[in-house]
Amino acid sequence: MIVFKIAFWFCLALVVYTYVGYGAVLFIILKIKNLFFRREASPILPLDQQLLPEVTLMICAYNEAEVVEEKMKNIRALNYPKEKLCVMWVTDGSTDESNQMLRAYPEVHLVYSPERNGKAAAMQHGLRENKAEYVIFTDANTMLNADAIREIVRQFMKKNVSCVSGEKRVAARHSGQATAEGEGLYWKYESTLKRWDSELYSAMGAAGELFAVRMSHYRPAPSNALLDDFMMSMLILKDGHRIAYTKEAYATEFGSASTAEESKRKRRIAAGGLQSIWWLRSLLNPFAYPKVTFQYVSHRVLRWSITPFALLLLIPLNLLLLIFDGGCIYLTIALLQFLFYLAALIGHILKKTGRRNKLLYVPTYFMFMNLNVFLGIRYLMTHKSSGTWEKARRG
């Protein structure tokens, strides 16, 4: 019985630390750090716009004709000198009308190959055509705020920063779109953790909706990478450079059209996370990377590997201890588990019937994410040699 008790409390501590505790630890560390150390000064961009660096804005797009017009309208509204901005679209493998549409825009540098080899390969194809020191990556279906590029360039002026991650914001097409609102709540929490990570030392990776790299410190991600953006940013971190995070540069996109569509994304992310853990296993050595290992394991590795299994094991372990040991503490935890899973189930049923309850989005989306970790294992086994993936339809 002592073995079951140790396993139970270990699993419980792991779950609490991964999803709540790490954020609390970061908050406390930053409070202490700010008491004893001066904050990093925020750099100021030069007043003369001619002194701003040349930047490439790269959009890797596969069959995105339906958003080309909206995306180009968004790009033309960006507050950055047009003569300093190269707008590059990489449309490898596209079979729709996107290439014809893009040729109507004189400022677009179109890069195309008929073969579709995945996003990582498309990025490398585009970078072979690039001439700027700073490259900003964004998705075709995400819209940037007007000052996004200026803010990203400003972040590169900070000490030892060679990658910048912008903020992802998720919008719902209509009130009550549970998938989008659940995704949005998750990203608000995730964005807070990224900001605190960055303040402590470095953000732990970047998301493809909006991130940028300094080409002199760039290293290509493997062509079969399922999380090309994450791998690219973490390879920069591995070489001793920082990833800055800024909420002042943000990309807004609509949430997935349905739970099934969002599941496509989560499976790929979970599979790519496991793939990345193996490729970046050297970062798990605290003697070689003391700061990075703590943040990387706490924020990424546990979520993508051990903790979902610990969450699953809590149920049978709690029942065993309740039956053979008893005690108010095990009964209380069992009741809390039951209520949480019941709330997740009710939230799922309400979502299916089109009824709205924002409070129940949290347990429902939490369970949805963890279930897709297990589906991601199967996904990885079937996609391990290919970087291509089926994109999820947005709302």
mmCIF file of C-alpha atoms in Angstrom:
data_model
loop_
_atom_site.group_PDB
_atom_site.id
_atom_site.type_symbol
_atom_site.label_atom_id
_atom_site.label_comp_id
_atom_site.label_asym_id
_atom_site.label_seq_id
_atom_site.Cartn_x
_atom_site.Cartn_y
_atom_site.Cartn_z
ATOM 1 C CA MET A 1 0.000 0.000 0.000
ATOM 2 C CA ILE A 2 2.882 2.375 0.685
ATOM 3 C CA VAL A 3 3.892 2.070 -2.973
ATOM 4 C CA PHE A 4 0.408 3.156 -4.094
ATOM 5 C CA LYS A 5 0.505 6.096 -1.680
ATOM 6 C CA ILE A 6 3.863 7.286 -2.988
ATOM 7 C CA ALA A 7 2.688 6.889 -6.591
ATOM 8 C CA PHE A 8 -0.568 8.749 -5.855
ATOM 9 C CA TRP A 9 1.053 11.745 -4.184
ATOM 10 C CA PHE A 10 3.783 11.884 -6.828
ATOM 11 C CA CYS A 11 1.181 11.937 -9.620
ATOM 12 C CA LEU A 12 -0.928 14.548 -7.823
ATOM 13 C CA ALA A 13 2.077 16.792 -7.179
ATOM 14 C CA LEU A 14 3.165 16.446 -10.808
ATOM 15 C CA VAL A 15 -0.272 17.400 -12.165
ATOM 16 C CA VAL A 16 -0.647 20.377 -9.834
ATOM 17 C CA TYR A 17 2.881 21.623 -10.530
ATOM 18 C CA THR A 18 2.591 21.285 -14.313
ATOM 19 C CA TYR A 19 -0.688 23.126 -14.745
ATOM 20 C CA VAL A 20 -0.743 25.548 -11.804
ATOM 21 C CA GLY A 21 2.375 25.289 -9.679
ATOM 22 C CA TYR A 22 4.920 26.302 -12.292
ATOM 23 C CA GLY A 23 3.047 29.536 -12.927
ATOM 24 C CA ALA A 24 2.968 30.242 -9.188
ATOM 25 C CA VAL A 25 6.688 29.485 -8.870
ATOM 26 C CA LEU A 26 7.490 31.815 -11.773
ATOM 27 C CA PHE A 27 5.395 34.583 -10.244
ATOM 28 C CA ILE A 28 7.218 34.316 -6.908
ATOM 29 C CA ILE A 29 10.686 34.125 -8.492
ATOM 30 C CA LEU A 30 9.997 37.211 -10.608
ATOM 31 C CA LYS A 31 8.748 39.156 -7.579
ATOM 32 C CA ILE A 32 11.981 38.340 -5.738
ATOM 33 C CA LYS A 33 14.088 39.066 -8.823
ATOM 34 C CA ASN A 34 12.484 42.483 -9.306
ATOM 35 C CA LEU A 35 13.210 43.384 -5.679
ATOM 36 C CA PHE A 36 16.941 42.823 -5.984
ATOM 37 C CA PHE A 37 17.743 43.353 -9.667
ATOM 38 C CA ARG A 38 17.070 46.196 -12.030
ATOM 39 C CA ARG A 39 14.712 45.419 -14.903
ATOM 40 C CA GLU A 40 16.104 45.302 -18.424
ATOM 41 C CA ALA A 41 15.676 48.686 -20.098
ATOM 42 C CA SER A 42 13.255 48.767 -23.005
ATOM 43 C CA PRO A 43 15.122 49.864 -26.175
ATOM 44 C CA ILE A 44 13.930 52.805 -28.255
ATOM 45 C CA LEU A 45 13.691 52.619 -32.034
ATOM 46 C CA PRO A 46 15.582 55.273 -34.028
ATOM 47 C CA LEU A 47 13.488 58.322 -34.949
ATOM 48 C CA ASP A 48 14.879 58.288 -38.482
ATOM 49 C CA GLN A 49 12.970 55.540 -40.303
ATOM 50 C CA GLN A 50 15.857 55.109 -42.709
ATOM 51 C CA LEU A 51 17.857 53.644 -39.828
ATOM 52 C CA LEU A 52 15.351 50.834 -39.298
ATOM 53 C CA PRO A 53 16.630 47.445 -40.534
ATOM 54 C CA GLU A 54 15.345 45.648 -43.598
ATOM 55 C CA VAL A 55 12.882 42.908 -42.683
ATOM 56 C CA THR A 56 11.363 39.991 -44.567
ATOM 57 C CA LEU A 57 7.798 39.063 -43.680
ATOM 58 C CA MET A 58 7.396 35.423 -44.736
ATOM 59 C CA ILE A 59 4.062 33.654 -45.144
ATOM 60 C CA CYS A 60 4.280 29.922 -45.860
ATOM 61 C CA ALA A 61 0.886 29.048 -47.295
ATOM 62 C CA TYR A 62 -0.668 25.927 -48.738
ATOM 63 C CA ASN A 63 -3.925 26.485 -50.663
ATOM 64 C CA GLU A 64 -4.853 29.696 -48.830
ATOM 65 C CA ALA A 65 -6.558 31.531 -51.700
ATOM 66 C CA GLU A 66 -9.601 32.331 -49.576
ATOM 67 C CA VAL A 67 -7.557 34.523 -47.208
ATOM 68 C CA VAL A 68 -5.037 36.113 -49.622
ATOM 69 C CA GLU A 69 -7.003 39.324 -50.107
ATOM 70 C CA GLU A 70 -7.657 39.826 -46.380
ATOM 71 C CA LYS A 71 -4.043 39.029 -45.491
ATOM 72 C CA MET A 72 -2.629 41.456 -48.055
ATOM 73 C CA LYS A 73 -4.951 44.182 -46.808
ATOM 74 C CA ASN A 74 -3.612 43.536 -43.308
ATOM 75 C CA ILE A 75 0.008 43.627 -44.514
ATOM 76 C CA ARG A 76 -0.506 46.921 -46.330
ATOM 77 C CA ALA A 77 -1.777 48.447 -43.069
ATOM 78 C CA LEU A 78 1.411 47.574 -41.162
ATOM 79 C CA ASN A 79 3.262 50.552 -39.709
ATOM 80 C CA TYR A 80 6.711 49.888 -41.158
ATOM 81 C CA PRO A 81 8.537 51.616 -44.018
ATOM 82 C CA LYS A 82 7.455 49.874 -47.217
ATOM 83 C CA GLU A 83 10.922 50.159 -48.759
ATOM 84 C CA LYS A 84 12.325 48.276 -45.748
ATOM 85 C CA LEU A 85 9.790 45.444 -45.873
ATOM 86 C CA CYS A 86 10.005 42.447 -48.203
ATOM 87 C CA VAL A 87 6.717 40.545 -48.325
ATOM 88 C CA MET A 88 7.456 36.933 -49.247
ATOM 89 C CA TRP A 89 4.850 34.251 -49.852
ATOM 90 C CA VAL A 90 6.031 30.631 -50.099
ATOM 91 C CA THR A 91 3.269 28.554 -51.664
ATOM 92 C CA ASP A 92 4.963 25.205 -52.263
ATOM 93 C CA GLY A 93 2.567 22.519 -53.431
ATOM 94 C CA SER A 94 -0.440 24.853 -53.687
ATOM 95 C CA THR A 95 -3.013 23.852 -56.291
ATOM 96 C CA ASP A 96 -5.618 26.583 -55.820
ATOM 97 C CA GLU A 97 -5.731 30.151 -57.176
ATOM 98 C CA SER A 98 -3.409 31.658 -54.552
ATOM 99 C CA ASN A 99 -0.408 32.090 -56.898
ATOM 100 C CA GLN A 100 -2.471 33.913 -59.527
ATOM 101 C CA MET A 101 -3.980 36.165 -56.861
ATOM 102 C CA LEU A 102 -0.587 36.993 -55.328
ATOM 103 C CA ARG A 103 0.916 37.978 -58.693
ATOM 104 C CA ALA A 104 -1.501 40.912 -58.699
ATOM 105 C CA TYR A 105 0.399 42.471 -55.772
ATOM 106 C CA PRO A 106 3.630 44.146 -56.973
ATOM 107 C CA GLU A 107 5.215 44.165 -53.493
ATOM 108 C CA VAL A 108 4.975 40.365 -53.152
ATOM 109 C CA HIS A 109 8.023 38.172 -53.678
ATOM 110 C CA LEU A 110 6.414 34.856 -54.644
ATOM 111 C CA VAL A 111 8.381 31.654 -54.031
ATOM 112 C CA TYR A 112 6.828 28.479 -55.418
ATOM 113 C CA SER A 113 7.663 24.851 -56.033
ATOM 114 C CA PRO A 114 5.111 22.259 -57.219
ATOM 115 C CA GLU A 115 6.228 19.742 -54.582
ATOM 116 C CA ARG A 116 4.653 19.827 -51.126
ATOM 117 C CA ASN A 117 7.218 18.752 -48.531
ATOM 118 C CA GLY A 118 5.795 20.353 -45.393
ATOM 119 C CA LYS A 119 6.063 23.724 -43.735
ATOM 120 C CA ALA A 120 9.646 23.294 -42.479
ATOM 121 C CA ALA A 121 10.817 22.586 -46.034
ATOM 122 C CA ALA A 122 8.813 25.564 -47.321
ATOM 123 C CA MET A 123 10.479 27.816 -44.748
ATOM 124 C CA GLN A 124 13.917 26.678 -45.855
ATOM 125 C CA HIS A 125 12.942 27.235 -49.490
ATOM 126 C CA GLY A 126 11.889 30.787 -48.700
ATOM 127 C CA LEU A 127 14.992 31.507 -46.624
ATOM 128 C CA ARG A 128 17.203 30.585 -49.576
ATOM 129 C CA GLU A 129 15.594 33.558 -51.365
ATOM 130 C CA ASN A 130 15.843 35.873 -48.357
ATOM 131 C CA LYS A 131 18.386 38.714 -48.107
ATOM 132 C CA ALA A 132 17.364 40.397 -44.838
ATOM 133 C CA GLU A 133 18.976 39.816 -41.437
ATOM 134 C CA TYR A 134 15.570 39.698 -39.719
ATOM 135 C CA VAL A 135 12.824 37.370 -40.900
ATOM 136 C CA ILE A 136 9.326 37.441 -39.422
ATOM 137 C CA PHE A 137 7.136 34.377 -39.936
ATOM 138 C CA THR A 138 3.361 34.522 -39.815
ATOM 139 C CA ASP A 139 0.468 32.391 -41.009
ATOM 140 C CA ALA A 140 -1.817 33.325 -43.880
ATOM 141 C CA ASN A 141 -4.951 33.215 -41.737
ATOM 142 C CA THR A 142 -3.626 35.389 -38.890
ATOM 143 C CA MET A 143 -3.916 39.168 -38.830
ATOM 144 C CA LEU A 144 -1.200 41.317 -37.270
ATOM 145 C CA ASN A 145 -1.578 44.527 -35.328
ATOM 146 C CA ALA A 146 -0.271 47.605 -37.129
ATOM 147 C CA ASP A 147 2.855 48.048 -34.977
ATOM 148 C CA ALA A 148 3.782 44.336 -34.842
ATOM 149 C CA ILE A 149 6.930 44.579 -36.976
ATOM 150 C CA ARG A 150 8.232 47.688 -35.220
ATOM 151 C CA GLU A 151 7.765 45.990 -31.831
ATOM 152 C CA ILE A 152 9.537 42.823 -32.976
ATOM 153 C CA VAL A 153 12.482 44.832 -34.321
ATOM 154 C CA ARG A 154 12.650 46.671 -30.991
ATOM 155 C CA GLN A 155 12.896 43.355 -29.125
ATOM 156 C CA PHE A 156 15.905 42.357 -31.225
ATOM 157 C CA MET A 157 17.758 45.334 -29.760
ATOM 158 C CA LYS A 158 17.763 43.658 -26.331
ATOM 159 C CA LYS A 159 20.873 41.857 -25.116
ATOM 160 C CA ASN A 160 21.487 38.420 -26.655
ATOM 161 C CA VAL A 161 18.021 38.182 -28.272
ATOM 162 C CA SER A 162 18.051 36.258 -31.565
ATOM 163 C CA CYS A 163 14.427 35.134 -31.705
ATOM 164 C CA VAL A 164 11.221 37.003 -30.897
ATOM 165 C CA SER A 165 7.846 35.440 -30.224
ATOM 166 C CA GLY A 166 4.702 37.489 -30.628
ATOM 167 C CA GLU A 167 1.412 36.853 -28.876
ATOM 168 C CA LYS A 168 -1.305 34.634 -30.286
ATOM 169 C CA ARG A 169 -4.869 35.803 -29.791
ATOM 170 C CA VAL A 170 -7.881 33.641 -30.583
ATOM 171 C CA ALA A 171 -11.215 35.152 -31.572
ATOM 172 C CA ALA A 172 -14.618 33.468 -31.763
ATOM 173 C CA ARG A 173 -16.784 33.997 -34.829
ATOM 174 C CA HIS A 174 -19.820 34.273 -32.587
ATOM 175 C CA SER A 175 -20.715 34.191 -28.911
ATOM 176 C CA GLY A 176 -20.893 30.644 -27.623
ATOM 177 C CA GLN A 177 -18.420 29.094 -30.055
ATOM 178 C CA ALA A 178 -17.049 26.818 -27.344
ATOM 179 C CA THR A 179 -14.010 25.527 -29.203
ATOM 180 C CA ALA A 180 -12.767 29.028 -29.964
ATOM 181 C CA GLU A 181 -13.533 30.420 -26.511
ATOM 182 C CA GLY A 182 -11.924 27.448 -24.776
ATOM 183 C CA GLU A 183 -8.871 27.822 -27.002
ATOM 184 C CA GLY A 184 -8.823 31.559 -26.266
ATOM 185 C CA LEU A 185 -8.878 31.051 -22.491
ATOM 186 C CA TYR A 186 -6.031 28.562 -22.777
ATOM 187 C CA TRP A 187 -3.929 30.960 -24.857
ATOM 188 C CA LYS A 188 -4.446 33.803 -22.385
ATOM 189 C CA TYR A 189 -2.946 31.650 -19.640
ATOM 190 C CA GLU A 190 -0.243 30.352 -21.959
ATOM 191 C CA SER A 191 0.675 33.906 -22.994
ATOM 192 C CA THR A 192 1.109 34.881 -19.342
ATOM 193 C CA LEU A 193 3.498 31.964 -18.795
ATOM 194 C CA LYS A 194 5.466 32.899 -21.931
ATOM 195 C CA ARG A 195 5.793 36.490 -20.734
ATOM 196 C CA TRP A 196 7.017 35.360 -17.311
ATOM 197 C CA ASP A 197 9.417 32.862 -18.913
ATOM 198 C CA SER A 198 10.855 35.674 -21.021
ATOM 199 C CA GLU A 199 11.241 37.947 -18.002
ATOM 200 C CA LEU A 200 13.041 35.247 -16.032
ATOM 201 C CA TYR A 201 15.455 34.309 -18.825
ATOM 202 C CA SER A 202 13.917 33.257 -22.128
ATOM 203 C CA ALA A 203 10.612 32.163 -23.619
ATOM 204 C CA MET A 204 10.505 28.413 -24.210
ATOM 205 C CA GLY A 205 9.860 28.353 -27.940
ATOM 206 C CA ALA A 206 7.798 30.322 -30.408
ATOM 207 C CA ALA A 207 4.499 29.674 -32.183
ATOM 208 C CA GLY A 208 4.174 29.909 -35.959
ATOM 209 C CA GLU A 209 1.381 32.494 -35.864
ATOM 210 C CA LEU A 210 4.006 35.197 -35.282
ATOM 211 C CA PHE A 211 7.707 34.852 -34.548
ATOM 212 C CA ALA A 212 10.983 36.171 -35.912
ATOM 213 C CA VAL A 213 14.620 35.102 -36.138
ATOM 214 C CA ARG A 214 17.980 36.788 -36.594
ATOM 215 C CA MET A 215 19.449 35.058 -39.634
ATOM 216 C CA SER A 216 23.046 35.231 -38.434
ATOM 217 C CA HIS A 217 22.019 32.876 -35.589
ATOM 218 C CA TYR A 218 19.467 30.819 -37.521
ATOM 219 C CA ARG A 219 19.589 27.020 -37.634
ATOM 220 C CA PRO A 220 17.135 25.073 -39.815
ATOM 221 C CA ALA A 221 14.642 22.715 -38.236
ATOM 222 C CA PRO A 222 14.607 19.130 -39.547
ATOM 223 C CA SER A 223 12.546 18.917 -42.742
ATOM 224 C CA ASN A 224 10.184 16.380 -41.127
ATOM 225 C CA ALA A 225 9.571 18.527 -38.038
ATOM 226 C CA LEU A 226 5.904 18.649 -37.047
ATOM 227 C CA LEU A 227 6.550 21.747 -34.904
ATOM 228 C CA ASP A 228 8.952 23.580 -37.219
ATOM 229 C CA ASP A 229 8.476 26.942 -35.510
ATOM 230 C CA PHE A 230 9.147 25.511 -32.053
ATOM 231 C CA MET A 231 12.214 23.580 -33.205
ATOM 232 C CA MET A 232 13.655 26.572 -35.060
ATOM 233 C CA SER A 233 13.337 28.828 -32.025
ATOM 234 C CA MET A 234 14.641 26.224 -29.564
ATOM 235 C CA LEU A 235 17.736 25.528 -31.680
ATOM 236 C CA ILE A 236 18.545 29.235 -31.344
ATOM 237 C CA LEU A 237 18.066 28.943 -27.566
ATOM 238 C CA LYS A 238 20.238 25.836 -27.485
ATOM 239 C CA ASP A 239 23.094 27.859 -29.037
ATOM 240 C CA GLY A 240 23.009 30.269 -26.102
ATOM 241 C CA HIS A 241 20.741 33.022 -27.423
ATOM 242 C CA ARG A 242 17.480 34.219 -25.889
ATOM 243 C CA ILE A 243 13.904 34.131 -27.162
ATOM 244 C CA ALA A 244 12.105 37.345 -26.264
ATOM 245 C CA TYR A 245 8.340 37.425 -25.882
ATOM 246 C CA THR A 246 6.197 40.494 -26.474
ATOM 247 C CA LYS A 247 2.456 40.964 -26.178
ATOM 248 C CA GLU A 248 2.733 44.254 -28.094
ATOM 249 C CA ALA A 249 3.145 42.295 -31.337
ATOM 250 C CA TYR A 250 0.203 39.973 -31.763
ATOM 251 C CA ALA A 251 -1.477 37.792 -34.349
ATOM 252 C CA THR A 252 -5.225 37.266 -34.202
ATOM 253 C CA GLU A 253 -6.961 34.273 -35.716
ATOM 254 C CA PHE A 254 -10.342 32.643 -35.386
ATOM 255 C CA GLY A 255 -10.641 29.491 -33.331
ATOM 256 C CA SER A 256 -11.062 26.130 -35.000
ATOM 257 C CA ALA A 257 -14.375 25.573 -36.745
ATOM 258 C CA SER A 258 -15.208 22.567 -34.567
ATOM 259 C CA THR A 259 -13.823 20.254 -31.912
ATOM 260 C CA ALA A 260 -12.834 17.769 -34.622
ATOM 261 C CA GLU A 261 -10.846 20.457 -36.451
ATOM 262 C CA GLU A 262 -9.160 21.611 -33.246
ATOM 263 C CA SER A 263 -8.291 17.998 -32.472
ATOM 264 C CA LYS A 264 -6.238 17.880 -35.683
ATOM 265 C CA ARG A 265 -4.103 20.725 -34.350
ATOM 266 C CA LYS A 266 -3.751 19.307 -30.852
ATOM 267 C CA ARG A 267 -2.740 15.868 -32.125
ATOM 268 C CA ARG A 268 -0.068 17.381 -34.326
ATOM 269 C CA ILE A 269 1.190 19.642 -31.526
ATOM 270 C CA ALA A 270 1.340 16.722 -29.084
ATOM 271 C CA ALA A 271 3.138 14.545 -31.635
ATOM 272 C CA GLY A 272 5.504 17.376 -32.524
ATOM 273 C CA GLY A 273 6.162 17.985 -28.845
ATOM 274 C CA LEU A 274 7.257 14.393 -28.305
ATOM 275 C CA GLN A 275 9.348 14.555 -31.467
ATOM 276 C CA SER A 276 11.001 17.767 -30.243
ATOM 277 C CA ILE A 277 11.735 16.352 -26.782
ATOM 278 C CA TRP A 278 13.839 13.647 -28.373
ATOM 279 C CA TRP A 279 15.624 16.000 -30.754
ATOM 280 C CA LEU A 280 16.278 18.516 -27.966
ATOM 281 C CA ARG A 281 17.171 15.941 -25.296
ATOM 282 C CA SER A 282 20.486 17.681 -24.598
ATOM 283 C CA LEU A 283 18.479 20.561 -23.075
ATOM 284 C CA LEU A 284 17.380 18.158 -20.323
ATOM 285 C CA ASN A 285 20.887 18.314 -18.832
ATOM 286 C CA PRO A 286 20.765 20.875 -15.974
ATOM 287 C CA PHE A 287 24.552 20.951 -15.725
ATOM 288 C CA ALA A 288 24.911 22.135 -19.324
ATOM 289 C CA TYR A 289 21.765 24.318 -19.429
ATOM 290 C CA PRO A 290 20.823 25.177 -15.811
ATOM 291 C CA LYS A 291 18.338 27.970 -16.577
ATOM 292 C CA VAL A 292 16.858 26.448 -19.701
ATOM 293 C CA THR A 293 16.354 22.957 -18.273
ATOM 294 C CA PHE A 294 14.222 24.220 -15.385
ATOM 295 C CA GLN A 295 11.971 26.308 -17.638
ATOM 296 C CA TYR A 296 11.866 23.863 -20.545
ATOM 297 C CA VAL A 297 10.984 20.819 -18.435
ATOM 298 C CA SER A 298 8.438 22.719 -16.335
ATOM 299 C CA HIS A 299 6.671 24.480 -19.197
ATOM 300 C CA ARG A 300 6.968 22.036 -22.100
ATOM 301 C CA VAL A 301 8.357 18.579 -21.414
ATOM 302 C CA LEU A 302 6.028 17.617 -18.571
ATOM 303 C CA ARG A 303 2.901 18.655 -20.502
ATOM 304 C CA TRP A 304 3.874 16.684 -23.580
ATOM 305 C CA SER A 305 5.118 13.522 -21.902
ATOM 306 C CA ILE A 306 4.708 12.457 -18.272
ATOM 307 C CA THR A 307 1.923 14.564 -16.772
ATOM 308 C CA PRO A 308 -1.016 13.348 -18.950
ATOM 309 C CA PHE A 309 -0.180 9.788 -17.831
ATOM 310 C CA ALA A 310 0.010 10.949 -14.202
ATOM 311 C CA LEU A 311 -3.414 12.568 -14.602
ATOM 312 C CA LEU A 312 -4.837 9.297 -15.917
ATOM 313 C CA LEU A 313 -3.244 7.228 -13.136
ATOM 314 C CA LEU A 314 -4.732 9.437 -10.422
ATOM 315 C CA ILE A 315 -8.171 7.891 -10.936
ATOM 316 C CA PRO A 316 -7.360 4.199 -10.228
ATOM 317 C CA LEU A 317 -4.792 5.086 -7.560
ATOM 318 C CA ASN A 318 -7.318 7.268 -5.730
ATOM 319 C CA LEU A 319 -9.962 4.510 -5.878
ATOM 320 C CA LEU A 320 -7.512 1.894 -4.566
ATOM 321 C CA LEU A 321 -6.496 4.073 -1.622
ATOM 322 C CA LEU A 322 -10.109 4.945 -0.908
ATOM 323 C CA ILE A 323 -11.108 1.266 -0.803
ATOM 324 C CA PHE A 324 -8.167 -0.175 1.103
ATOM 325 C CA ASP A 325 -7.026 2.774 3.220
ATOM 326 C CA GLY A 326 -9.968 5.119 3.560
ATOM 327 C CA GLY A 327 -9.436 8.519 5.155
ATOM 328 C CA CYS A 328 -11.027 11.904 4.598
ATOM 329 C CA ILE A 329 -8.183 13.201 2.451
ATOM 330 C CA TYR A 330 -8.573 10.472 -0.195
ATOM 331 C CA LEU A 331 -12.365 10.839 -0.129
ATOM 332 C CA THR A 332 -12.080 14.608 -0.599
ATOM 333 C CA ILE A 333 -9.668 14.265 -3.527
ATOM 334 C CA ALA A 334 -11.885 11.577 -5.092
ATOM 335 C CA LEU A 335 -14.900 13.887 -4.851
ATOM 336 C CA LEU A 336 -12.936 16.779 -6.360
ATOM 337 C CA GLN A 337 -11.830 14.543 -9.234
ATOM 338 C CA PHE A 338 -15.409 13.386 -9.785
ATOM 339 C CA LEU A 339 -16.739 16.953 -9.806
ATOM 340 C CA PHE A 340 -14.034 18.095 -12.211
ATOM 341 C CA TYR A 341 -14.691 15.296 -14.708
ATOM 342 C CA LEU A 342 -18.438 15.797 -14.333
ATOM 343 C CA ALA A 343 -18.017 19.500 -15.131
ATOM 344 C CA ALA A 344 -15.932 18.566 -18.181
ATOM 345 C CA LEU A 345 -18.633 16.141 -19.348
ATOM 346 C CA ILE A 346 -21.458 18.665 -18.825
ATOM 347 C CA GLY A 347 -19.412 21.292 -20.661
ATOM 348 C CA HIS A 348 -18.943 18.866 -23.563
ATOM 349 C CA ILE A 349 -22.676 18.097 -23.692
ATOM 350 C CA LEU A 350 -23.583 21.796 -23.578
ATOM 351 C CA LYS A 351 -21.132 22.491 -26.390
ATOM 352 C CA LYS A 352 -22.747 19.761 -28.482
ATOM 353 C CA THR A 353 -26.200 21.283 -27.939
ATOM 354 C CA GLY A 354 -24.978 24.793 -28.732
ATOM 355 C CA ARG A 355 -25.558 26.169 -25.233
ATOM 356 C CA ARG A 356 -23.040 28.538 -23.679
ATOM 357 C CA ASN A 357 -21.315 28.206 -20.300
ATOM 358 C CA LYS A 358 -17.906 29.868 -20.188
ATOM 359 C CA LEU A 359 -17.101 28.448 -16.720
ATOM 360 C CA LEU A 360 -17.313 24.889 -18.034
ATOM 361 C CA TYR A 361 -15.068 25.627 -21.034
ATOM 362 C CA VAL A 362 -12.029 25.318 -18.773
ATOM 363 C CA PRO A 363 -12.409 21.680 -17.574
ATOM 364 C CA THR A 364 -13.766 20.624 -20.980
ATOM 365 C CA TYR A 365 -10.872 22.123 -22.916
ATOM 366 C CA PHE A 366 -8.367 20.878 -20.338
ATOM 367 C CA MET A 367 -9.540 17.285 -20.793
ATOM 368 C CA PHE A 368 -9.687 17.763 -24.558
ATOM 369 C CA MET A 369 -6.030 18.836 -24.636
ATOM 370 C CA ASN A 370 -4.851 15.907 -22.526
ATOM 371 C CA LEU A 371 -6.815 13.333 -24.501
ATOM 372 C CA ASN A 372 -5.133 14.584 -27.646
ATOM 373 C CA VAL A 373 -1.710 13.935 -26.115
ATOM 374 C CA PHE A 374 -2.508 10.222 -26.302
ATOM 375 C CA LEU A 375 -3.856 10.602 -29.837
ATOM 376 C CA GLY A 376 -0.658 12.474 -30.663
ATOM 377 C CA ILE A 377 1.435 9.400 -29.853
ATOM 378 C CA ARG A 378 -0.345 7.490 -32.611
ATOM 379 C CA TYR A 379 -0.066 10.496 -34.913
ATOM 380 C CA LEU A 380 3.696 10.599 -34.401
ATOM 381 C CA MET A 381 4.026 6.926 -35.256
ATOM 382 C CA THR A 382 2.275 7.493 -38.599
ATOM 383 C CA HIS A 383 3.909 10.850 -39.481
ATOM 384 C CA LYS A 384 7.452 10.476 -38.131
ATOM 385 C CA SER A 385 9.088 10.620 -41.574
ATOM 386 C CA SER A 386 6.948 13.423 -43.008
ATOM 387 C CA GLY A 387 6.625 17.098 -42.162
ATOM 388 C CA THR A 388 3.328 17.496 -43.996
ATOM 389 C CA TRP A 389 0.101 17.695 -42.045
ATOM 390 C CA GLU A 390 -3.589 18.336 -42.603
ATOM 391 C CA LYS A 391 -4.443 21.883 -41.643
ATOM 392 C CA ALA A 392 -7.396 22.544 -39.376
ATOM 393 C CA ARG A 393 -10.244 24.678 -40.668
ATOM 394 C CA ARG A 394 -10.791 27.854 -38.704
ATOM 395 C CA GLY A 395 -14.192 29.123 -37.611
#
